[in-house]
């Protein structure tokens, strides 16, 4: 290094020897005490059908579709009939919606009469209330990509799981 | 230089150096990801890509500490010069690790939105209080500087920008270091409160800042020398016995350091600044009759400060006179490459 | 979301893109035809060498454009001793350090 660069080096580190330790100490002391997720956010998740307690589903059935499998169980609680759904593996797509469609054939396109149950996310367990029209009926679970506007996969939902 | 540029100047030592470097980093990344999975259990599966982001980021940050330690360590002992020899390869590798860290961040935290991921990264956090601070911007700033250094690391750039300009550009690494330390303090350390991490980052900071400050003060002490210049324009800079054979005494005169070499019963003096990367010639020794720079081995003849053909580097020379045991050095440099009769020791 | 910040960042990214594309348009013919004139140390036709210096050229291309137009090569570095030697009253037998 030439002399002027050595001088610059000295000036730079005379400043840094004060500034950086000070930043370190202040940044450590002022660390926020709150967690990344606040407790009052829980109600938002619950209204959106996330089951934060993650019930152990007693007799769930694993339904397999193309690339996706879901653990599904019927649940009667709080005077309502629910469908509990949990992906067996983490979902790779962020925009999946779960529909139910009557009938025994896998649909090619989403029908007019398809019932939107809700969205799926990661491996989160979801609890969807079953509309009366679905209860006791056999049909198809349709996993639909909202962004791609395509059916990702379908799986048969036996009548046993809707009552 | 008058020998054609090579794309990468690999020789045996450099290949060993690079292989060791890459192997160490690969081992670190593997251990990081494996141990996080081992201790984190099933939860970790959801965030494997987030773990890789941390693995790359921490590897780059540790490597930055290693790289910044080398310079001051050579002030402590010449034994550390072999580390410096290939420091630029280390810097490029560190930059690539930083790029992987940033790429992972873009894909994991900023994709799938309605904004371009880069726009999202740049505008997602604009809380310009002290805490929370947009630490992402600090990281981008640091990475851009490291990138500028990596793409100008070839000798082509040293030659075309000239060494002092190149060195000034590459001294921006201290700014990059400050930004990246801020990136860690105000980013990762805000949510990860494990005392081990805080203490490790703190120790790293005290070490780097401390050792650089110490080295800078030591060098400044050497530069503050003053010599009385006699009527003929010569300064008494010391005695012959102070200089070991084939080595130099370094003095500061005429605004820069001068290397005064003793060899074969003669004394010659040239400017201490190597034309390649401004390395300290006076800390090198005479090999095969040539002054050899300790940084990258560039050579100069002591009699005229010129590199032997086919090389074309030249540094200024200084007239030397002896009076008994005392060495008198001219305070006026000759043009680079000017032959000067060495002073013969009686 | 801060609409102004987003607009500003998107505009800045466009400017940077334009600068880099300008660099690419200059640099590709430059590394093939012009580089020997600006730096005589470049000998031969190593492709890997040209690829390695390419990212830097995308940033520093105006410097080389100016040198190419003026027919200049890289200057010699400026250090205190070189400047003092230039200023010193002495014959310049070898004419170095220009």
Coordinates of C-alpha atoms in Angstrom, one line a residue:
Chain A
X1 CA 0.0 0.0 0.0
X2 CA 1.1 3.5 -0.6
X3 CA 1.3 6.1 2.2
X4 CA -2.0 7.8 1.5
X5 CA -3.8 4.5 1.5
X6 CA -2.2 3.5 4.8
X7 CA -3.4 6.8 6.2
X8 CA -6.9 6.2 4.9
X9 CA -6.8 2.8 6.5
X10 CA -5.9 4.3 9.8
X11 CA -8.7 6.9 9.6
X12 CA -11.2 4.3 8.6
X13 CA -10.4 2.0 11.5
X14 CA -10.2 4.9 14.0
X15 CA -13.8 5.6 13.1
X16 CA -14.9 1.9 12.9
X17 CA -13.3 1.1 16.3
X18 CA -15.8 3.4 17.8
X19 CA -18.9 3.1 15.6
X20 CA -19.1 -0.7 15.1
X21 CA -18.9 -1.8 18.8
X22 CA -21.4 1.0 19.6
X23 CA -23.8 -0.3 17.0
X24 CA -23.3 -3.8 18.3
X25 CA -24.1 -2.9 21.9
X26 CA -27.1 -0.7 21.1
X27 CA -28.5 -3.2 18.6
X28 CA -28.2 -5.9 21.2
X29 CA -29.8 -3.9 24.0
X30 CA -32.7 -2.6 21.8
X31 CA -33.6 -6.1 20.5
X32 CA -37.4 -6.3 20.3
X33 CA -39.0 -8.4 23.0
X34 CA -42.0 -9.5 20.9
X35 CA -42.0 -12.8 19.1
X36 CA -42.4 -13.0 15.3
X37 CA -46.0 -14.1 15.8
X38 CA -48.3 -12.2 18.2
X39 CA -50.9 -14.1 20.2
X40 CA -53.7 -11.8 18.9
X41 CA -53.0 -13.1 15.4
X42 CA -54.5 -16.4 16.4
X43 CA -58.1 -15.4 15.8
X44 CA -57.2 -14.5 12.2
X45 CA -55.9 -18.0 11.6
X46 CA -58.9 -19.6 13.3
X47 CA -61.4 -17.7 11.2
X48 CA -59.6 -18.8 8.2
X49 CA -60.0 -22.4 9.1
X50 CA -56.5 -23.2 10.4
X51 CA -56.8 -25.6 13.3
X52 CA -54.1 -24.4 15.6
X53 CA -54.7 -27.1 18.2
X54 CA -54.1 -29.8 15.6
X55 CA -56.4 -32.5 16.9
X56 CA -55.0 -35.9 16.7
X57 CA -57.4 -37.3 14.1
X58 CA -58.5 -40.7 15.3
X59 CA -59.5 -42.5 12.2
X60 CA -58.3 -40.5 9.3
X61 CA -58.0 -41.8 5.8
X62 CA -55.2 -41.0 3.5
X63 CA -56.4 -39.9 0.1
X64 CA -53.8 -39.9 -2.7
X65 CA -53.8 -37.7 -5.7
X66 CA -51.1 -36.8 -8.3
X67 CA -48.2 -35.6 -6.2
X68 CA -50.3 -34.7 -3.2
X69 CA -51.8 -36.8 -0.4
X70 CA -54.2 -35.6 2.3
X71 CA -55.1 -37.1 5.7
X72 CA -58.8 -36.6 5.9
X73 CA -61.2 -37.2 8.8
X74 CA -64.8 -36.5 9.7
X75 CA -65.4 -34.6 12.9
X76 CA -68.6 -33.7 14.8
X77 CA -67.9 -30.8 17.1
X78 CA -69.7 -27.6 18.3
X79 CA -73.0 -28.9 16.9
X80 CA -71.5 -28.9 13.3
X81 CA -70.1 -31.4 10.9
X82 CA -66.5 -30.7 9.9
X83 CA -64.0 -32.1 7.4
X84 CA -60.5 -32.1 8.9
X85 CA -57.8 -32.0 6.2
X86 CA -54.0 -32.1 6.6
X87 CA -51.5 -32.6 3.8
X88 CA -49.2 -35.5 4.5
X89 CA -46.3 -33.7 3.0
X90 CA -45.5 -30.0 2.7
X91 CA -47.4 -28.5 -0.3
X92 CA -45.0 -27.1 -2.9
X93 CA -47.5 -24.6 -4.3
X94 CA -48.7 -21.5 -2.4
X95 CA -52.1 -21.0 -4.1
X96 CA -54.1 -24.3 -3.6
X97 CA -57.8 -24.2 -3.1
X98 CA -59.9 -27.2 -2.0
X99 CA -63.2 -27.8 -3.8
X100 CA -65.8 -30.6 -3.4
X101 CA -67.8 -31.7 -6.4
X102 CA -70.5 -34.3 -6.5
X103 CA -70.2 -37.4 -8.7
X104 CA -68.0 -40.4 -9.0
X105 CA -65.9 -39.3 -12.0
X106 CA -62.8 -37.2 -11.7
X107 CA -63.8 -33.8 -13.3
X108 CA -61.7 -32.4 -16.1
X109 CA -62.8 -28.9 -15.3
X110 CA -64.1 -27.2 -12.2
X111 CA -67.9 -27.5 -12.4
X112 CA -70.4 -24.7 -11.8
X113 CA -71.8 -26.7 -8.8
X114 CA -68.4 -27.2 -7.1
X115 CA -68.3 -26.2 -3.5
X116 CA -65.3 -24.2 -2.3
X117 CA -64.2 -25.5 1.1
X118 CA -61.2 -23.3 1.6
X119 CA -57.5 -22.9 1.0
X120 CA -54.6 -25.3 1.8
X121 CA -51.3 -24.1 3.1
X122 CA -48.0 -25.9 3.8
X123 CA -48.7 -28.8 6.1
X124 CA -51.3 -26.9 8.2
X125 CA -54.3 -28.8 9.5
X126 CA -57.5 -27.2 8.3
X127 CA -61.1 -27.6 9.5
X128 CA -63.8 -26.9 7.0
X129 CA -67.5 -26.8 8.0
X130 CA -69.5 -29.1 5.7
X131 CA -72.5 -27.6 3.9
X132 CA -75.7 -29.6 4.2
X133 CA -75.7 -30.5 0.5
X134 CA -72.4 -32.4 1.0
X135 CA -73.3 -34.3 4.1
X136 CA -73.6 -38.0 3.5
X137 CA -72.7 -37.7 -0.2
X138 CA -69.8 -39.3 -2.0
X139 CA -67.9 -37.0 -4.3
X140 CA -64.6 -35.7 -5.5
X141 CA -62.1 -33.5 -3.7
X142 CA -60.6 -31.1 -6.3
X143 CA -57.3 -29.4 -5.6
X144 CA -57.2 -26.3 -7.8
X145 CA -54.4 -23.9 -8.4
X146 CA -55.8 -20.4 -8.2
X147 CA -52.9 -18.8 -9.8
X148 CA -52.6 -21.3 -12.7
X149 CA -56.4 -21.7 -13.0
X150 CA -56.0 -25.4 -13.4
X151 CA -57.0 -28.5 -11.5
X152 CA -53.8 -29.9 -9.9
X153 CA -55.3 -33.2 -8.9
X154 CA -58.5 -34.9 -7.7
X155 CA -59.3 -37.6 -5.2
X156 CA -62.4 -39.5 -4.4
X157 CA -64.0 -38.6 -1.0
X158 CA -66.1 -41.5 0.2
X159 CA -69.5 -40.8 1.8
X160 CA -68.2 -42.1 5.1
X161 CA -66.1 -39.0 5.6
X162 CA -68.9 -36.5 5.0
X163 CA -71.2 -37.6 7.9
Chain B
X1 CA 4.1 -6.6 -17.4
X2 CA 4.8 -7.7 -20.9
X3 CA 3.8 -11.3 -20.6
X4 CA 0.4 -12.2 -21.8
X5 CA -2.5 -12.4 -19.3
X6 CA -3.6 -15.8 -18.2
X7 CA -7.3 -16.4 -17.4
X8 CA -6.5 -17.8 -14.0
X9 CA -2.9 -18.1 -12.8
X10 CA -3.1 -21.5 -11.2
X11 CA 0.1 -23.2 -10.1
X12 CA 0.6 -26.1 -7.7
X13 CA 0.4 -24.1 -4.5
X14 CA -2.6 -22.2 -5.7
X15 CA -4.4 -25.3 -6.7
X16 CA -3.8 -26.9 -3.3
X17 CA -4.9 -23.6 -1.6
X18 CA -8.1 -23.5 -3.7
X19 CA -8.9 -27.2 -3.1
X20 CA -8.4 -26.8 0.6
X21 CA -10.6 -23.7 0.6
X22 CA -13.5 -25.3 -1.4
X23 CA -13.3 -28.6 0.7
X24 CA -13.5 -26.6 4.0
X25 CA -16.5 -24.6 2.8
X26 CA -18.3 -27.7 1.5
X27 CA -17.7 -29.4 4.8
X28 CA -18.9 -26.4 6.7
X29 CA -22.1 -26.2 4.6
X30 CA -22.8 -29.9 5.0
X31 CA -22.2 -29.8 8.8
X32 CA -24.4 -26.7 9.2
X33 CA -27.4 -28.2 7.3
X34 CA -26.9 -31.7 8.8
X35 CA -26.6 -30.5 12.4
X36 CA -29.6 -28.1 12.0
X37 CA -31.7 -31.0 10.7
X38 CA -30.4 -33.3 13.5
X39 CA -31.2 -30.9 16.3
X40 CA -34.3 -29.3 14.7
X41 CA -36.2 -32.5 14.1
X42 CA -39.2 -32.7 11.9
X43 CA -40.0 -29.0 11.9
X44 CA -36.9 -28.4 9.9
X45 CA -38.2 -30.1 6.8
X46 CA -40.5 -27.1 6.2
X47 CA -37.6 -24.7 6.1
X48 CA -34.7 -26.6 4.5
X49 CA -34.3 -23.8 1.9
X50 CA -34.2 -21.3 4.8
X51 CA -31.5 -23.3 6.4
X52 CA -29.4 -23.2 3.2
X53 CA -29.8 -19.4 3.2
X54 CA -28.3 -19.3 6.7
X55 CA -25.6 -21.8 5.8
X56 CA -24.4 -19.7 2.8
X57 CA -24.8 -16.4 4.7
X58 CA -22.8 -17.6 7.7
X59 CA -20.1 -19.2 5.6
X60 CA -19.6 -16.0 3.6
X61 CA -19.5 -14.0 6.9
X62 CA -16.9 -16.3 8.5
X63 CA -14.8 -16.2 5.3
X64 CA -14.9 -12.4 5.3
X65 CA -13.4 -12.5 8.8
X66 CA -10.7 -14.8 7.7
X67 CA -9.9 -12.7 4.6
X68 CA -9.8 -9.5 6.6
X69 CA -7.5 -11.1 9.2
X70 CA -4.7 -11.9 6.7
X71 CA -3.5 -8.3 6.0
X72 CA -2.9 -7.3 9.7
X73 CA -1.5 -10.8 10.4
X74 CA 1.3 -10.2 7.9
X75 CA 2.1 -7.1 9.9
X76 CA 2.5 -9.4 12.9
X77 CA 4.7 -12.0 11.2
X78 CA 5.9 -12.7 7.6
X79 CA 4.9 -16.3 8.2
X80 CA 1.4 -15.3 7.1
X81 CA 2.4 -14.1 3.6
X82 CA 1.6 -17.5 2.0
X83 CA -2.1 -16.9 2.9
X84 CA -2.0 -13.5 1.2
X85 CA -0.6 -14.9 -2.0
X86 CA -4.0 -16.2 -3.1
X87 CA -6.4 -14.0 -1.1
X88 CA -8.2 -12.9 -4.3
X89 CA -9.5 -16.4 -5.0
X90 CA -10.8 -16.5 -1.4
X91 CA -12.6 -13.2 -2.0
X92 CA -14.3 -14.4 -5.2
X93 CA -15.4 -17.5 -3.4
X94 CA -16.8 -15.4 -0.6
X95 CA -18.7 -13.3 -3.1
X96 CA -20.2 -16.4 -4.7
X97 CA -21.4 -17.6 -1.3
X98 CA -23.0 -14.2 -0.7
X99 CA -24.7 -14.5 -4.1
X100 CA -26.2 -17.9 -3.1
X101 CA -27.4 -16.4 0.2
X102 CA -29.1 -13.5 -1.7
X103 CA -30.6 -15.8 -4.4
X104 CA -32.1 -18.1 -1.7
X105 CA -33.5 -15.1 0.0
X106 CA -35.1 -13.8 -3.1
X107 CA -36.7 -17.1 -3.9
X108 CA -37.8 -18.0 -0.3
X109 CA -39.0 -14.6 1.0
X110 CA -39.8 -12.5 -2.0
X111 CA -41.1 -14.7 -4.7
X112 CA -44.8 -15.5 -5.5
X113 CA -45.8 -11.9 -4.9
X114 CA -47.2 -9.3 -7.3
X115 CA -43.8 -7.5 -7.4
X116 CA -40.6 -8.5 -9.1
X117 CA -38.6 -10.3 -6.3
X118 CA -35.8 -7.7 -6.5
X119 CA -38.2 -4.8 -6.2
X120 CA -39.9 -6.6 -3.3
X121 CA -36.5 -7.1 -1.6
X122 CA -35.6 -3.4 -2.0
X123 CA -38.9 -2.0 -0.9
X124 CA -40.3 -4.7 1.4
X125 CA -38.7 -3.2 4.6
X126 CA -38.4 0.6 4.7
X127 CA -38.5 1.1 8.5
X128 CA -35.7 3.6 8.7
X129 CA -35.7 3.8 12.5
X130 CA -32.7 2.2 14.2
X131 CA -34.7 -0.9 15.1
X132 CA -36.2 -2.4 13.1
X133 CA -33.8 -1.3 10.4
X134 CA -33.9 -2.3 6.7
X135 CA -31.0 -4.7 7.1
X136 CA -31.7 -6.1 3.7
X137 CA -30.4 -2.9 2.1
X138 CA -27.2 -3.2 4.1
X139 CA -26.7 -6.7 2.8
X140 CA -27.3 -5.7 -0.8
X141 CA -24.8 -2.8 -0.4
X142 CA -22.2 -5.1 1.0
X143 CA -22.8 -7.7 -1.7
X144 CA -22.5 -5.0 -4.5
X145 CA -19.1 -3.9 -3.2
X146 CA -17.9 -7.5 -2.9
X147 CA -19.2 -8.0 -6.5
X148 CA -17.3 -5.0 -7.8
X149 CA -14.1 -6.3 -6.1
X150 CA -14.7 -9.9 -7.5
X151 CA -15.2 -8.8 -11.1
X152 CA -12.1 -6.5 -10.9
X153 CA -9.9 -9.1 -9.2
X154 CA -8.0 -10.1 -12.4
X155 CA -4.5 -8.6 -13.0
X156 CA -6.0 -7.0 -16.2
X157 CA -7.8 -4.7 -13.9
X158 CA -4.8 -4.0 -11.7
X159 CA -2.9 -2.9 -14.7
X160 CA -5.6 -0.9 -16.4
X161 CA -6.9 0.9 -13.3
X162 CA -3.3 1.2 -11.9
X163 CA -2.5 -0.3 -8.5
X164 CA -3.3 2.8 -6.3
X165 CA -6.8 3.2 -7.9
X166 CA -7.4 -0.6 -7.8
X167 CA -6.3 -0.7 -4.1
X168 CA -8.6 2.2 -3.2
X169 CA -11.4 0.4 -4.9
X170 CA -10.6 -2.8 -3.0
X171 CA -10.3 -0.9 0.3
X172 CA -14.0 -0.4 0.0
X173 CA -14.1 -3.9 1.6
X174 CA -14.0 -2.0 4.9
X175 CA -17.2 -0.3 4.0
X176 CA -18.6 -3.7 2.8
X177 CA -17.5 -5.2 6.1
X178 CA -19.2 -2.4 8.1
X179 CA -22.4 -2.9 6.1
X180 CA -22.4 -6.6 6.5
X181 CA -21.7 -6.4 10.2
X182 CA -24.8 -4.1 10.4
X183 CA -26.7 -6.6 8.2
X184 CA -26.1 -9.3 10.8
X185 CA -26.5 -7.1 14.0
X186 CA -29.8 -5.6 12.7
X187 CA -31.0 -8.6 10.9
X188 CA -30.3 -12.2 12.1
X189 CA -29.2 -11.2 15.6
X190 CA -32.5 -9.4 16.2
X191 CA -34.6 -12.5 16.2
X192 CA -32.0 -15.2 16.9
X193 CA -31.2 -14.4 20.5
X194 CA -29.0 -17.4 21.3
X195 CA -26.1 -16.1 23.4
X196 CA -23.6 -18.2 21.5
X197 CA -24.4 -16.4 18.2
X198 CA -24.2 -12.9 19.8
X199 CA -20.9 -13.7 21.5
X200 CA -19.4 -15.2 18.4
X201 CA -20.3 -12.2 16.3
X202 CA -19.1 -9.9 19.1
X203 CA -15.7 -11.6 19.3
X204 CA -15.4 -11.5 15.5
X205 CA -16.0 -7.8 15.5
X206 CA -13.5 -7.0 18.3
X207 CA -10.9 -9.1 16.6
X208 CA -11.2 -7.6 13.1
X209 CA -11.6 -4.0 14.3
X210 CA -8.9 -4.4 17.0
X211 CA -6.3 -6.1 14.8
X212 CA -6.7 -3.6 11.9
X213 CA -6.6 -0.6 14.3
X214 CA -3.4 -2.0 15.9
X215 CA -1.8 -2.7 12.5
X216 CA -2.7 0.8 11.2
X217 CA -1.2 2.5 14.3
X218 CA 2.0 0.4 14.0
X219 CA 2.4 1.3 10.3
X220 CA 1.6 5.0 11.0
X221 CA 4.4 5.0 13.6
X222 CA 6.9 3.8 10.9
X223 CA 5.7 6.5 8.5
X224 CA 6.3 9.3 11.0
X225 CA 10.1 9.0 10.7
X226 CA 11.9 12.3 10.0
X227 CA 15.4 12.6 8.8
X228 CA 17.7 15.6 8.6
X229 CA 18.7 16.3 5.0
X230 CA 22.2 17.7 4.5
X231 CA 23.1 20.4 2.0
X232 CA 23.8 17.9 -0.7
X233 CA 20.3 16.5 -0.4
X234 CA 21.2 13.3 1.5
X235 CA 19.9 11.9 4.8
X236 CA 21.6 9.7 7.3
X237 CA 19.3 6.8 7.6
X238 CA 21.3 4.4 9.8
X239 CA 24.2 2.0 9.8
X240 CA 25.1 -0.8 7.5
X241 CA 25.2 -3.3 10.4
X242 CA 21.4 -2.8 10.9
X243 CA 20.6 -4.5 7.6
X244 CA 20.8 -8.3 7.3
X245 CA 22.4 -9.7 4.1
X246 CA 19.9 -9.8 1.2
X247 CA 17.4 -7.9 3.2
X248 CA 16.3 -4.2 3.5
X249 CA 15.8 -1.4 5.9
X250 CA 12.7 0.5 5.2
X251 CA 12.7 4.3 5.8
X252 CA 10.1 7.0 4.9
X253 CA 11.6 9.8 2.8
X254 CA 10.2 12.0 0.0
X255 CA 6.6 11.1 0.9
X256 CA 6.8 7.4 0.7
X257 CA 8.8 4.4 2.0
X258 CA 12.2 3.5 0.5
X259 CA 13.7 0.0 0.7
X260 CA 17.5 0.1 1.3
X261 CA 18.9 -3.3 0.4
X262 CA 22.3 -4.9 1.4
X263 CA 23.6 -7.6 -0.9
X264 CA 27.0 -8.9 -2.2
X265 CA 28.8 -6.2 -0.3
X266 CA 26.7 -3.4 -1.9
X267 CA 23.9 -1.1 -0.9
X268 CA 21.1 -0.1 -3.3
X269 CA 17.8 1.8 -2.6
X270 CA 14.6 1.7 -4.6
X271 CA 11.0 2.9 -3.9
X272 CA 9.3 0.4 -1.5
X273 CA 6.1 0.3 -3.7
X274 CA 5.8 -2.7 -6.1
X275 CA 4.2 -1.7 -9.4
X276 CA 2.0 -4.8 -9.5
X277 CA -0.2 -4.3 -6.4
X278 CA 1.8 -1.8 -4.4
X279 CA 3.2 -4.5 -2.1
X280 CA 6.1 -3.7 0.3
X281 CA 9.3 -4.6 -1.6
X282 CA 11.4 -3.8 1.5
X283 CA 9.8 -6.8 3.3
X284 CA 10.9 -9.1 0.6
X285 CA 14.4 -10.5 0.1
X286 CA 16.9 -10.7 -2.8
X287 CA 16.4 -14.0 -4.7
X288 CA 18.6 -14.8 -7.8
X289 CA 20.0 -11.2 -7.6
X290 CA 16.5 -9.6 -7.7
X291 CA 14.4 -7.9 -5.1
X292 CA 11.4 -10.1 -4.8
X293 CA 8.0 -8.7 -3.6
X294 CA 6.7 -10.7 -0.7
X295 CA 3.1 -10.4 -2.0
X296 CA 3.1 -12.0 -5.4
X297 CA 6.8 -12.5 -6.2
X298 CA 7.3 -9.6 -8.7
X299 CA 11.1 -9.0 -9.2
X300 CA 13.2 -5.9 -9.6
X301 CA 17.0 -5.5 -10.1
X302 CA 18.4 -3.5 -7.2
X303 CA 20.7 -1.5 -9.4
X304 CA 18.0 0.1 -11.6
X305 CA 14.7 -0.8 -10.1
X306 CA 13.6 -2.5 -13.3
X307 CA 12.1 -6.0 -13.7
X308 CA 14.3 -8.4 -15.7
X309 CA 13.1 -9.0 -19.3
X310 CA 10.5 -9.9 -20.6
X311 CA 8.8 -7.9 -17.7
X312 CA 8.6 -4.2 -18.0
X313 CA 7.8 -3.0 -14.4
X314 CA 10.0 -0.1 -13.2
X315 CA 10.2 1.7 -9.9
X316 CA 12.1 4.9 -8.9
X317 CA 15.6 4.5 -7.6
X318 CA 17.7 6.5 -5.1
X319 CA 21.3 7.4 -4.9
X320 CA 23.2 6.0 -1.9
X321 CA 26.5 7.0 -0.4
X322 CA 28.5 5.5 2.5
X323 CA 30.6 7.3 5.1
X324 CA 32.2 4.8 7.3
X325 CA 29.4 2.7 8.7
X326 CA 26.7 5.3 8.0
X327 CA 24.3 5.1 5.0
X328 CA 23.3 8.4 3.3
X329 CA 20.3 8.3 1.1
X330 CA 19.3 10.8 -1.5
X331 CA 15.9 12.5 -0.7
X332 CA 15.2 13.0 -4.4
X333 CA 14.0 9.9 -6.4
X334 CA 15.3 9.2 -9.8
X335 CA 12.9 8.4 -12.6
X336 CA 11.7 4.7 -12.5
X337 CA 14.3 2.4 -14.0
X338 CA 17.2 4.9 -13.7
X339 CA 20.4 2.9 -13.1
X340 CA 22.2 3.9 -9.9
X341 CA 25.7 2.8 -9.1
X342 CA 25.4 0.7 -5.8
X343 CA 27.4 2.0 -2.9
X344 CA 30.2 -0.5 -2.2
X345 CA 30.9 -1.5 1.4
X346 CA 34.6 -1.0 2.1
Chain C
X1 CA -46.6 -0.8 0.3
X2 CA -44.8 2.4 -0.6
X3 CA -45.9 3.2 -4.1
X4 CA -43.3 5.9 -4.5
X5 CA -40.4 3.6 -3.4
X6 CA -41.6 0.9 -5.8
X7 CA -41.8 3.3 -8.7
X8 CA -38.3 4.7 -7.8
X9 CA -36.7 1.3 -7.5
X10 CA -38.3 0.0 -10.7
X11 CA -37.0 3.1 -12.6
X12 CA -33.5 2.7 -11.1
X13 CA -33.4 -1.0 -12.1
X14 CA -34.3 0.0 -15.6
X15 CA -31.5 2.6 -15.7
X16 CA -29.0 0.0 -14.4
X17 CA -30.3 -2.5 -17.1
X18 CA -29.8 0.1 -19.8
X19 CA -26.3 0.8 -18.6
X20 CA -25.4 -2.9 -18.5
X21 CA -26.9 -3.5 -22.0
X22 CA -24.9 -0.5 -23.3
X23 CA -21.8 -2.2 -21.7
X24 CA -22.6 -5.5 -23.4
X25 CA -23.0 -3.8 -26.8
X26 CA -19.6 -2.1 -26.4
X27 CA -17.8 -5.0 -24.7
X28 CA -18.4 -7.9 -27.0
X29 CA -16.8 -6.3 -30.1
X30 CA -14.2 -4.6 -27.8
X31 CA -12.8 -7.8 -26.3
X32 CA -12.5 -9.3 -29.8
X33 CA -11.2 -6.3 -31.8
X34 CA -10.3 -3.4 -29.6
X35 CA -8.7 -4.7 -26.5
X36 CA -5.2 -5.2 -28.0
X37 CA -5.0 -1.5 -28.8
X38 CA -5.9 -0.4 -25.2
X39 CA -3.8 -3.0 -23.5
X40 CA -0.8 -4.4 -25.4
X41 CA -0.3 -7.0 -22.6
X42 CA -3.4 -8.8 -24.0
X43 CA -1.8 -11.3 -26.4
X44 CA -3.4 -14.3 -28.1
X45 CA -7.1 -15.1 -28.1
X46 CA -7.8 -16.8 -24.8
X47 CA -11.6 -17.0 -24.5
X48 CA -11.7 -17.8 -20.8
X49 CA -9.6 -14.6 -20.1
X50 CA -12.2 -12.5 -22.1
X51 CA -15.1 -14.1 -20.2
X52 CA -13.4 -13.4 -16.9
X53 CA -12.9 -9.7 -17.6
X54 CA -16.4 -9.3 -19.2
X55 CA -18.4 -8.6 -16.0
X56 CA -16.0 -5.8 -15.1
X57 CA -16.2 -4.4 -18.6
X58 CA -19.9 -4.1 -18.2
X59 CA -19.3 -1.7 -15.3
X60 CA -16.2 0.1 -16.5
X61 CA -16.8 0.2 -20.2
X62 CA -17.0 4.0 -20.5
X63 CA -13.3 4.1 -19.3
X64 CA -12.2 1.8 -22.1
X65 CA -14.4 3.6 -24.7
X66 CA -12.7 6.9 -23.9
X67 CA -9.2 5.2 -24.1
X68 CA -10.1 3.5 -27.4
X69 CA -11.2 6.8 -28.9
X70 CA -8.2 8.7 -27.6
X71 CA -5.8 5.9 -28.6
X72 CA -4.4 5.7 -25.1
X73 CA -3.2 2.7 -23.0
X74 CA -3.3 2.4 -19.2
X75 CA -1.5 5.2 -17.5
X76 CA 1.4 4.5 -15.1
X77 CA 0.5 4.6 -11.5
X78 CA 0.9 7.8 -9.5
X79 CA 2.9 7.5 -6.3
X80 CA 4.7 10.1 -4.3
X81 CA 8.2 9.0 -5.5
X82 CA 7.1 8.9 -9.2
X83 CA 5.6 12.4 -8.9
X84 CA 8.7 13.7 -7.1
X85 CA 11.0 12.0 -9.7
X86 CA 9.1 13.7 -12.5
X87 CA 9.4 17.1 -10.8
X88 CA 13.1 16.7 -9.9
X89 CA 15.6 18.6 -12.1
X90 CA 17.4 15.7 -13.7
X91 CA 17.9 14.4 -17.2
X92 CA 15.5 11.6 -18.0
X93 CA 17.9 9.1 -19.6
X94 CA 15.3 6.3 -20.0
X95 CA 12.1 8.4 -20.3
X96 CA 10.2 6.0 -18.1
X97 CA 7.2 6.8 -15.8
X98 CA 5.3 8.8 -18.4

